[in-house]
XYZ file of C-alpha atoms in Angstrom:
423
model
C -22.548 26.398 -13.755
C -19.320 24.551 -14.308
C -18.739 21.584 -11.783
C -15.805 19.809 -10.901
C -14.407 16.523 -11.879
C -15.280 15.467 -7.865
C -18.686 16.605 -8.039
C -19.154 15.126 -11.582
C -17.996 11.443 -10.201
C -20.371 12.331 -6.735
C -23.112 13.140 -9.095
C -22.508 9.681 -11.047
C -22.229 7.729 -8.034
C -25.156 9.106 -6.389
C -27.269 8.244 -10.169
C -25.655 4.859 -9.922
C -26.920 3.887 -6.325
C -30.011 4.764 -7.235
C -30.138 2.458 -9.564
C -30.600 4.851 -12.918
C -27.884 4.055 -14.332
C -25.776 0.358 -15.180
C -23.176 -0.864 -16.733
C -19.132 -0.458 -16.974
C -18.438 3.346 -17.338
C -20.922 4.248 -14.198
C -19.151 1.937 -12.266
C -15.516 3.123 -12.716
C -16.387 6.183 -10.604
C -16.577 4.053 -7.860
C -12.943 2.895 -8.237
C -10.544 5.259 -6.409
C -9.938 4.453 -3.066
C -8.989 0.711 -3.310
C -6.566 2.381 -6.067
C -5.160 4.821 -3.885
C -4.346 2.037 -0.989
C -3.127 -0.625 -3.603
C 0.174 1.561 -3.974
C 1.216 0.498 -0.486
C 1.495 -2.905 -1.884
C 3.752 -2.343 -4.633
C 6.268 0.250 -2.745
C 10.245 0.107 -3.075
C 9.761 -2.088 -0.120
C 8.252 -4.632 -1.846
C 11.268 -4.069 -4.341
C 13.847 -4.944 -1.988
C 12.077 -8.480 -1.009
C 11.008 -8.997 -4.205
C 14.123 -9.404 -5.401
C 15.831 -11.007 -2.429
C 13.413 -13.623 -3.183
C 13.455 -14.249 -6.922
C 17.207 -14.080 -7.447
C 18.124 -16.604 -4.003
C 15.064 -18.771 -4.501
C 13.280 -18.419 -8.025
C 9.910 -19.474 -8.413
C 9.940 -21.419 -5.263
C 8.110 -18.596 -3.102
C 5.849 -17.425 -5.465
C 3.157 -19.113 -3.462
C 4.483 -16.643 -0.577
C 2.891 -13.461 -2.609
C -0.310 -14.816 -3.444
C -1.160 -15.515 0.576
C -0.039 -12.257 1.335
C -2.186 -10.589 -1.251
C -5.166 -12.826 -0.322
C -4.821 -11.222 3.066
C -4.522 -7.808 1.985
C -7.731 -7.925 -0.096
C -9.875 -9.039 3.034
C -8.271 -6.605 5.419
C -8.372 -3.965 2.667
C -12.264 -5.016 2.011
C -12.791 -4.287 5.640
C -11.446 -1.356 5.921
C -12.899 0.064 3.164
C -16.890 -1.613 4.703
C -15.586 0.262 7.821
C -15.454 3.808 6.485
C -18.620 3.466 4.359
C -20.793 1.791 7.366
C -19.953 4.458 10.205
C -18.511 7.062 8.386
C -15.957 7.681 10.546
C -12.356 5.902 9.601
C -10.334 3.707 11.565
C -8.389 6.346 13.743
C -11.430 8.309 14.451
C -12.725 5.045 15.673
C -10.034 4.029 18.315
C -9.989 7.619 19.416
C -13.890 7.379 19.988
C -13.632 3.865 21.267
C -10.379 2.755 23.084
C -9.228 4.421 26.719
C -7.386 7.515 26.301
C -4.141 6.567 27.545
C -4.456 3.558 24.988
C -5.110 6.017 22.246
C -2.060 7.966 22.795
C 0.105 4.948 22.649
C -1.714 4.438 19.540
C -1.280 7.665 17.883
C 2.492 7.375 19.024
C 3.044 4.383 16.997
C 1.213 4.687 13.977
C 3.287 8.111 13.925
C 6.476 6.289 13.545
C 4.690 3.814 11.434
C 3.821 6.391 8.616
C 7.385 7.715 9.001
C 9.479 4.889 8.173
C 6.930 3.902 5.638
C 8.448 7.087 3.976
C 11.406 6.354 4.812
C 11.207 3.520 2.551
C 8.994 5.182 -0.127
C 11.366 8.104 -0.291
C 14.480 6.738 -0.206
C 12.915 4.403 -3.559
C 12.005 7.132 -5.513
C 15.343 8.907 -4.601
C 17.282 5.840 -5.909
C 15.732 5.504 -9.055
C 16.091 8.987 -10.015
C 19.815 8.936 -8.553
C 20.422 5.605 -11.121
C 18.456 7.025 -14.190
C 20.276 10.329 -14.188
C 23.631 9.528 -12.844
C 22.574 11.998 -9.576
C 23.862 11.859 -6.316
C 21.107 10.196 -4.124
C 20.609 13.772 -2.237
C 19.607 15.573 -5.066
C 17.343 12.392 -6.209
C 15.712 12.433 -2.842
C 15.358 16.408 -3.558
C 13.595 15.789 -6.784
C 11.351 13.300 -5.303
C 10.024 15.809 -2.182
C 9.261 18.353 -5.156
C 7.258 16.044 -7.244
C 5.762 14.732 -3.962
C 4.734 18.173 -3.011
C 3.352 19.389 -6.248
C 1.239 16.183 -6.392
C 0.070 16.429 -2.404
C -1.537 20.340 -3.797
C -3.860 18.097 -5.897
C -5.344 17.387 -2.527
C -6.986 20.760 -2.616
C -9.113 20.192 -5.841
C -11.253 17.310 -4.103
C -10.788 13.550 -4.146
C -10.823 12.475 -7.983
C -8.134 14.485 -9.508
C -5.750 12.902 -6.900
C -7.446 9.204 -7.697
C -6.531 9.680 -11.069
C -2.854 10.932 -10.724
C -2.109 7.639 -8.398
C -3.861 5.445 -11.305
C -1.688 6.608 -13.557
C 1.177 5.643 -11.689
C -0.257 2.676 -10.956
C -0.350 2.141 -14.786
C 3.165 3.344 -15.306
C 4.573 0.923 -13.001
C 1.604 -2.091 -14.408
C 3.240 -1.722 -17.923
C 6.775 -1.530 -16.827
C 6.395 -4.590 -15.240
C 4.614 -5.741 -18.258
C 7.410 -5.029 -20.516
C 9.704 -6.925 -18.397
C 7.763 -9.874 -18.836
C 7.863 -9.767 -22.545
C 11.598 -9.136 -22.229
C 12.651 -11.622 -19.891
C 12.630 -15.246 -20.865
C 10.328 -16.429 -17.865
C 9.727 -20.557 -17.496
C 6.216 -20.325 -17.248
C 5.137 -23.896 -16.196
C 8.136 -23.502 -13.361
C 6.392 -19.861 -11.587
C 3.125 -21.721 -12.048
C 4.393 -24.590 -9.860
C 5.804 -21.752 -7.566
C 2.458 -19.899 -6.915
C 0.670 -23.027 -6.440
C 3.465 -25.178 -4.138
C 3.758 -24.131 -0.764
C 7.649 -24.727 0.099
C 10.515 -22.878 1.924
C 14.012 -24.455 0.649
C 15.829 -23.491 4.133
C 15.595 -21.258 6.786
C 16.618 -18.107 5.129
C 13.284 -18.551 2.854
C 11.463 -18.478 5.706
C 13.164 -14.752 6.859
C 12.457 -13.563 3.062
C 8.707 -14.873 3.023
C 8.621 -13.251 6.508
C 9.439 -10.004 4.459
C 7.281 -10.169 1.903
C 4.299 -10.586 3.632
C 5.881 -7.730 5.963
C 6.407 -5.422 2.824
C 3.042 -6.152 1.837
C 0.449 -6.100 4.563
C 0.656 -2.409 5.419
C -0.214 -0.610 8.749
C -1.105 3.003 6.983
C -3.136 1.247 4.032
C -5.054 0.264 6.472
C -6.178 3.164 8.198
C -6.153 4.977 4.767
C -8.869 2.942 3.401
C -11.301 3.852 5.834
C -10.457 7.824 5.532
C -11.165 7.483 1.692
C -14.173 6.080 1.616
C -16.151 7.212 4.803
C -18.092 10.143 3.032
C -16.966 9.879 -0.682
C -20.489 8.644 -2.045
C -22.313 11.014 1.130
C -24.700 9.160 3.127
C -26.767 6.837 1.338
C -29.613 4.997 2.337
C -29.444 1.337 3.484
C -30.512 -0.096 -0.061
C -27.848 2.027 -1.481
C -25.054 1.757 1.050
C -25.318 -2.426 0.427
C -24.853 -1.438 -3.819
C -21.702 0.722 -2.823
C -20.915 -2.133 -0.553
C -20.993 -4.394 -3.575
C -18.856 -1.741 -5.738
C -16.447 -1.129 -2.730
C -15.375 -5.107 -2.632
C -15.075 -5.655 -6.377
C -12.834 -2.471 -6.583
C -10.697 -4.061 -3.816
C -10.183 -7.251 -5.326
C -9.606 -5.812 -9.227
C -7.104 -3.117 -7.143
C -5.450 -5.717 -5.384
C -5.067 -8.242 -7.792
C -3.439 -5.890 -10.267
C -1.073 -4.733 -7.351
C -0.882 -8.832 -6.078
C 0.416 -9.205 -10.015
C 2.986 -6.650 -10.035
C 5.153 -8.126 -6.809
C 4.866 -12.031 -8.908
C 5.973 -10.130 -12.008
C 8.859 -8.714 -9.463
C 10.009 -12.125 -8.568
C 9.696 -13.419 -11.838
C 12.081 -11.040 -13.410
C 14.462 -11.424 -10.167
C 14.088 -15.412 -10.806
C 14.835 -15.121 -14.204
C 17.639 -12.829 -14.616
C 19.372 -13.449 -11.352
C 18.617 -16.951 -10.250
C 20.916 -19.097 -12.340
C 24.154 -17.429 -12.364
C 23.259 -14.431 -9.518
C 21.173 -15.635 -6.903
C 23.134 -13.464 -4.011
C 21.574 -9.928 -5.424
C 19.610 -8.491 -2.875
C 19.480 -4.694 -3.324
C 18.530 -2.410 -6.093
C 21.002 -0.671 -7.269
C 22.661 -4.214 -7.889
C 19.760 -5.814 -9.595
C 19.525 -2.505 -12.076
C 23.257 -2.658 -13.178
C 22.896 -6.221 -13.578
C 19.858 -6.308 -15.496
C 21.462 -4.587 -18.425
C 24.066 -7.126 -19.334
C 21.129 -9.689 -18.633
C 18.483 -9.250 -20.219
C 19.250 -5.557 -21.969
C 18.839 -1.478 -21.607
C 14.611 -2.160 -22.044
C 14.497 -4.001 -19.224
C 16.916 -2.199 -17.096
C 15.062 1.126 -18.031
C 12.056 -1.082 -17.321
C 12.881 -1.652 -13.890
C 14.039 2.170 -13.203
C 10.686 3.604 -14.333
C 8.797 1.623 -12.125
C 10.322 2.378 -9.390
C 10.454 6.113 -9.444
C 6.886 5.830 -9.987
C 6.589 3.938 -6.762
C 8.354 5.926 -5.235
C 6.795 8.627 -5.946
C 2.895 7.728 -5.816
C 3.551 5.535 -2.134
C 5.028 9.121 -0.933
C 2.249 10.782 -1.569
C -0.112 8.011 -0.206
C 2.163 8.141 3.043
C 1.867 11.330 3.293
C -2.237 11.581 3.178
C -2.086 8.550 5.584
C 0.072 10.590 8.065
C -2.418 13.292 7.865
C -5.505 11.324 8.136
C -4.156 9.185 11.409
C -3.355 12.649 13.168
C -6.610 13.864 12.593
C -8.267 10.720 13.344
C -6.557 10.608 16.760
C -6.320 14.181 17.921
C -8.567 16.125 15.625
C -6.117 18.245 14.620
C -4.519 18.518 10.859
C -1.284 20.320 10.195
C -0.455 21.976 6.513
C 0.461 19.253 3.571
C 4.022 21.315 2.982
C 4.838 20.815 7.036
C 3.293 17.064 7.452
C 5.489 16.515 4.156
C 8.801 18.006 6.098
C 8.498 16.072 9.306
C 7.671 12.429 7.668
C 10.918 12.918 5.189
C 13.421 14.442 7.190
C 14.289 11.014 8.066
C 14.926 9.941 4.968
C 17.113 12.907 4.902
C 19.110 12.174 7.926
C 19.283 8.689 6.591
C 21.447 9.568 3.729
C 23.095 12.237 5.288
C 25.003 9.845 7.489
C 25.803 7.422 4.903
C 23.655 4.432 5.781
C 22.934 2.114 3.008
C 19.529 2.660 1.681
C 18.624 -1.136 0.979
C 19.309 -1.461 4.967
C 17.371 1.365 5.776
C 14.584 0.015 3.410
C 14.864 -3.370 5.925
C 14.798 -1.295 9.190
C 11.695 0.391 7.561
C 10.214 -3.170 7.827
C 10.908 -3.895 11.156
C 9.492 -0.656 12.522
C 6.012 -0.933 10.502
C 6.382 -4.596 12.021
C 6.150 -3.645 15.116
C 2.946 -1.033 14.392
C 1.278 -3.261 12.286
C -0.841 -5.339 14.954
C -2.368 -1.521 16.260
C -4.458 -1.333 13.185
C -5.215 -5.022 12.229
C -6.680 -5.585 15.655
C -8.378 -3.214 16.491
C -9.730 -3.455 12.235
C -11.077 -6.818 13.120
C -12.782 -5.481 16.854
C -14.753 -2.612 14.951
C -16.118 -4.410 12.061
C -17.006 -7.354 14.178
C -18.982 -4.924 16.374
C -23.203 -5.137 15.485
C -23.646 -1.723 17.677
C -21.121 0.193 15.115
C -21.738 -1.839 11.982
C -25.305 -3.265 12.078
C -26.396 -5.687 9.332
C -22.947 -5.030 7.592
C -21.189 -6.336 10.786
C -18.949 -9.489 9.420
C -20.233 -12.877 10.484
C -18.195 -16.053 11.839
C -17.146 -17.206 8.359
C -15.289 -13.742 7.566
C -14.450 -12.903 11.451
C -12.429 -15.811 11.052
C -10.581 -15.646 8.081
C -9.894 -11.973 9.197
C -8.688 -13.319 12.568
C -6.987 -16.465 10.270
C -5.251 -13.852 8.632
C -4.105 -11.564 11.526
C -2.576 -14.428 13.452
C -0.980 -15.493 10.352
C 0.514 -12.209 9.621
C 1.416 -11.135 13.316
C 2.896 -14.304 13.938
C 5.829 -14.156 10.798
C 6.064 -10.569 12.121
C 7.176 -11.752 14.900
C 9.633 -14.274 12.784
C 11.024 -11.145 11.723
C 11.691 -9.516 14.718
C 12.885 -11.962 16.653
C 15.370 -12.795 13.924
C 16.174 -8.639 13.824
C 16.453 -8.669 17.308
C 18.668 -11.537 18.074
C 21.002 -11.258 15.035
């Protein structure tokens, strides 16, 4: 009998926990989900700060990405211990947990959360097929909702085949960003000083680190995690749930790192190419005419292909988030084709009336701002919880980083919106 690729990677999994069989191969079937949620930390979004930052500041906040990725890998770690532990993810939790009134309020926000994190997604994917082709950004955004769609039916054939579409994306936009690295003439001892020098030249710094940790720590990722791994491996027993465990937190940090090294290599080729001579770029169509003349049509095409890829693979991921939190919080699901047309039509409407995308990629920001402390708090309640997690419950040394971390985070979210607010 002929088996899928799913059940083939359940099947190696399952041989794996049991301890039958070691090494590097049986292990990659236990990458996937960390995969999957790394794509929220490379999105268009993280384009548009990226580059604000490299081409006003250089180097200098460097330092800036590497926090915000530490942060993402223990939040992302949790979430992922979360869905394996109770098997049950994050919005199934709350629903289960919190007072019903509470949950609604809940579901309400992390709604609009997951639809202006497509708003942004979309509307990157639509620009970078609108620059490669010379298209009007309507029909780019058109291309992008068919490719999204065709990818979402994936969904249908079980968890791997989707796992490895968003890996190769993940790839494409990996070796993109590699290729602008071997392009661009980078000062390597200077970005070295950057990642390891905490410093914020002026005030503005501080609203663009604001924004990259913004663009990075990501209120759907979250929830996501938990959805994708809380019955991938089954149930296993307690000796094998603390090897998946073990697999689960490596995956996270190799995921994570890879995606931590993409935004650096984004403000490396925004410090290098625009810092000297351009340093007030601060959207992307600018930064792709620019790059041309700077540093040629390779790194230019470069930048394009990476960034349709984004686009593409963080609409998708969007997309299964939106469908996971509705389920989680009202046990319902809705078709892929309609969850797809409700969390783009404002992207649609967006372009319709003319507003600039880069600003509608920063009022993206603001919104999953303002969503962002529903999941990361009630993330840290849950796992801290010995009646839900048992022995896997997190003890004071990483209840406090997470905590660390969460007041860190909220607090330059606030930063942000105060500055939004009173500007």
């Amino acid at each position: 009998m002929q088996t899928s690729l799913t059940d083939r990677t359940r099947l190696s999994m399952a041989e794996t926990l049991a301890g039958n069989h070691r090494g590097l191969r049986p292990a990659l079937a236990f990458f996937g989900p960390a995969v999957i949620a790394s794509v929220a930390y490379m999105d268009p979004g993280n384009y548009a700060t990226n580059i604000q930052a490299g081409a006003g500041y250089g180097y200098a906040l460097l330092w800036v990405v590497l926090m915000a990725n530490g942060i993402a890998m223990l939040f992302q770690a949790l979430s992922a211990r979360l869905g394996i532990v109770t098997g049950k993810n994050l919005a199934e939790l709350c629903r289960d947990h919190f007072p019903r009134p509470l949950v609604g309020v809940m579901w309400v926000v992390s709604e609009v959360a997951a639809m202006a994190t497509d708003l942004a997604e979309f509307l990157g994917g639509a620009i970078g097929f609108a620059l490669l082709f010379g298209l009007p950004l309507m029909q780019g955004m058109i291309a992008t909702a068919v490719i999204t769609y065709a990818i979402l039916i994936l969904g249908g054939r079980g968890f791997r085949p989707m796992e490895l579409v968003i890996a190769t994306f993940v790839g494409i936009i990996g070796l993109s960003y590699l290729a602008e690295m071997l392009i661009a003439p980078v000062d390597w001892g200077a970005a070295a000083m950057g990642l390891v020098t905490p410093a914020l030249p002026d005030a503005a710094a501080l609203t663009i680190a604001v924004g990259i940790i913004g663009a990075t720590v990501m209120p759907h990722a979250i929830y996501l995690h938990s959805g994708l791994t809380q019955d991938r491996a089954g149930s296993p027993d307690p000796q094998a749930k603390r090897r998946l465990l073990r697999y689960s937190n490596r995956e996270v940090v190799i995921a994570l790192a890879v995606a931590g090294m993409i935004n650096m290599a984004m403000v490396i080729m925004a410090a290098t190419a625009f810092h000297q001579g351009n340093p007030e770029v601060a959207e992307i169509e600018t930064a792709y005419h620019m790059l041309t003349p700077l540093l040629g049509a390779a790194a230019a095409g470069a930048f394009l292909v990476s960034l349709i890829a984004s686009g593409i693979s963080s609409s998708v991921v969007g997309t299964m988030a939106g469908q996971m939190i509705m389920q989680g919080f009202l046990r319902r699901r809705i078709p892929v084709w309609l969850r797809r047309l409700v969390t783009m039509a404002p992207a649609f409407a967006v372009v319709a009336m003319g507003v600039n995308p880069t600003e509608a990629l920063v009022l993206s920001q603001v919104v999953l701002s303002i969503a962002l402390p529903v999941p990361m708090l009630a993330l840290v309640i849950f796992t801290a919880r010995r009646d839900l997690m048992g022995e896997h419950a997190t003890g004071p040394l990483v209840r406090g980083l997470a905590i660390l971390g969460a007041s860190v985070v909220l607090t330059l979210n606030a930063v942000l919106l105060y500055g939004f607010f009173a500007g």
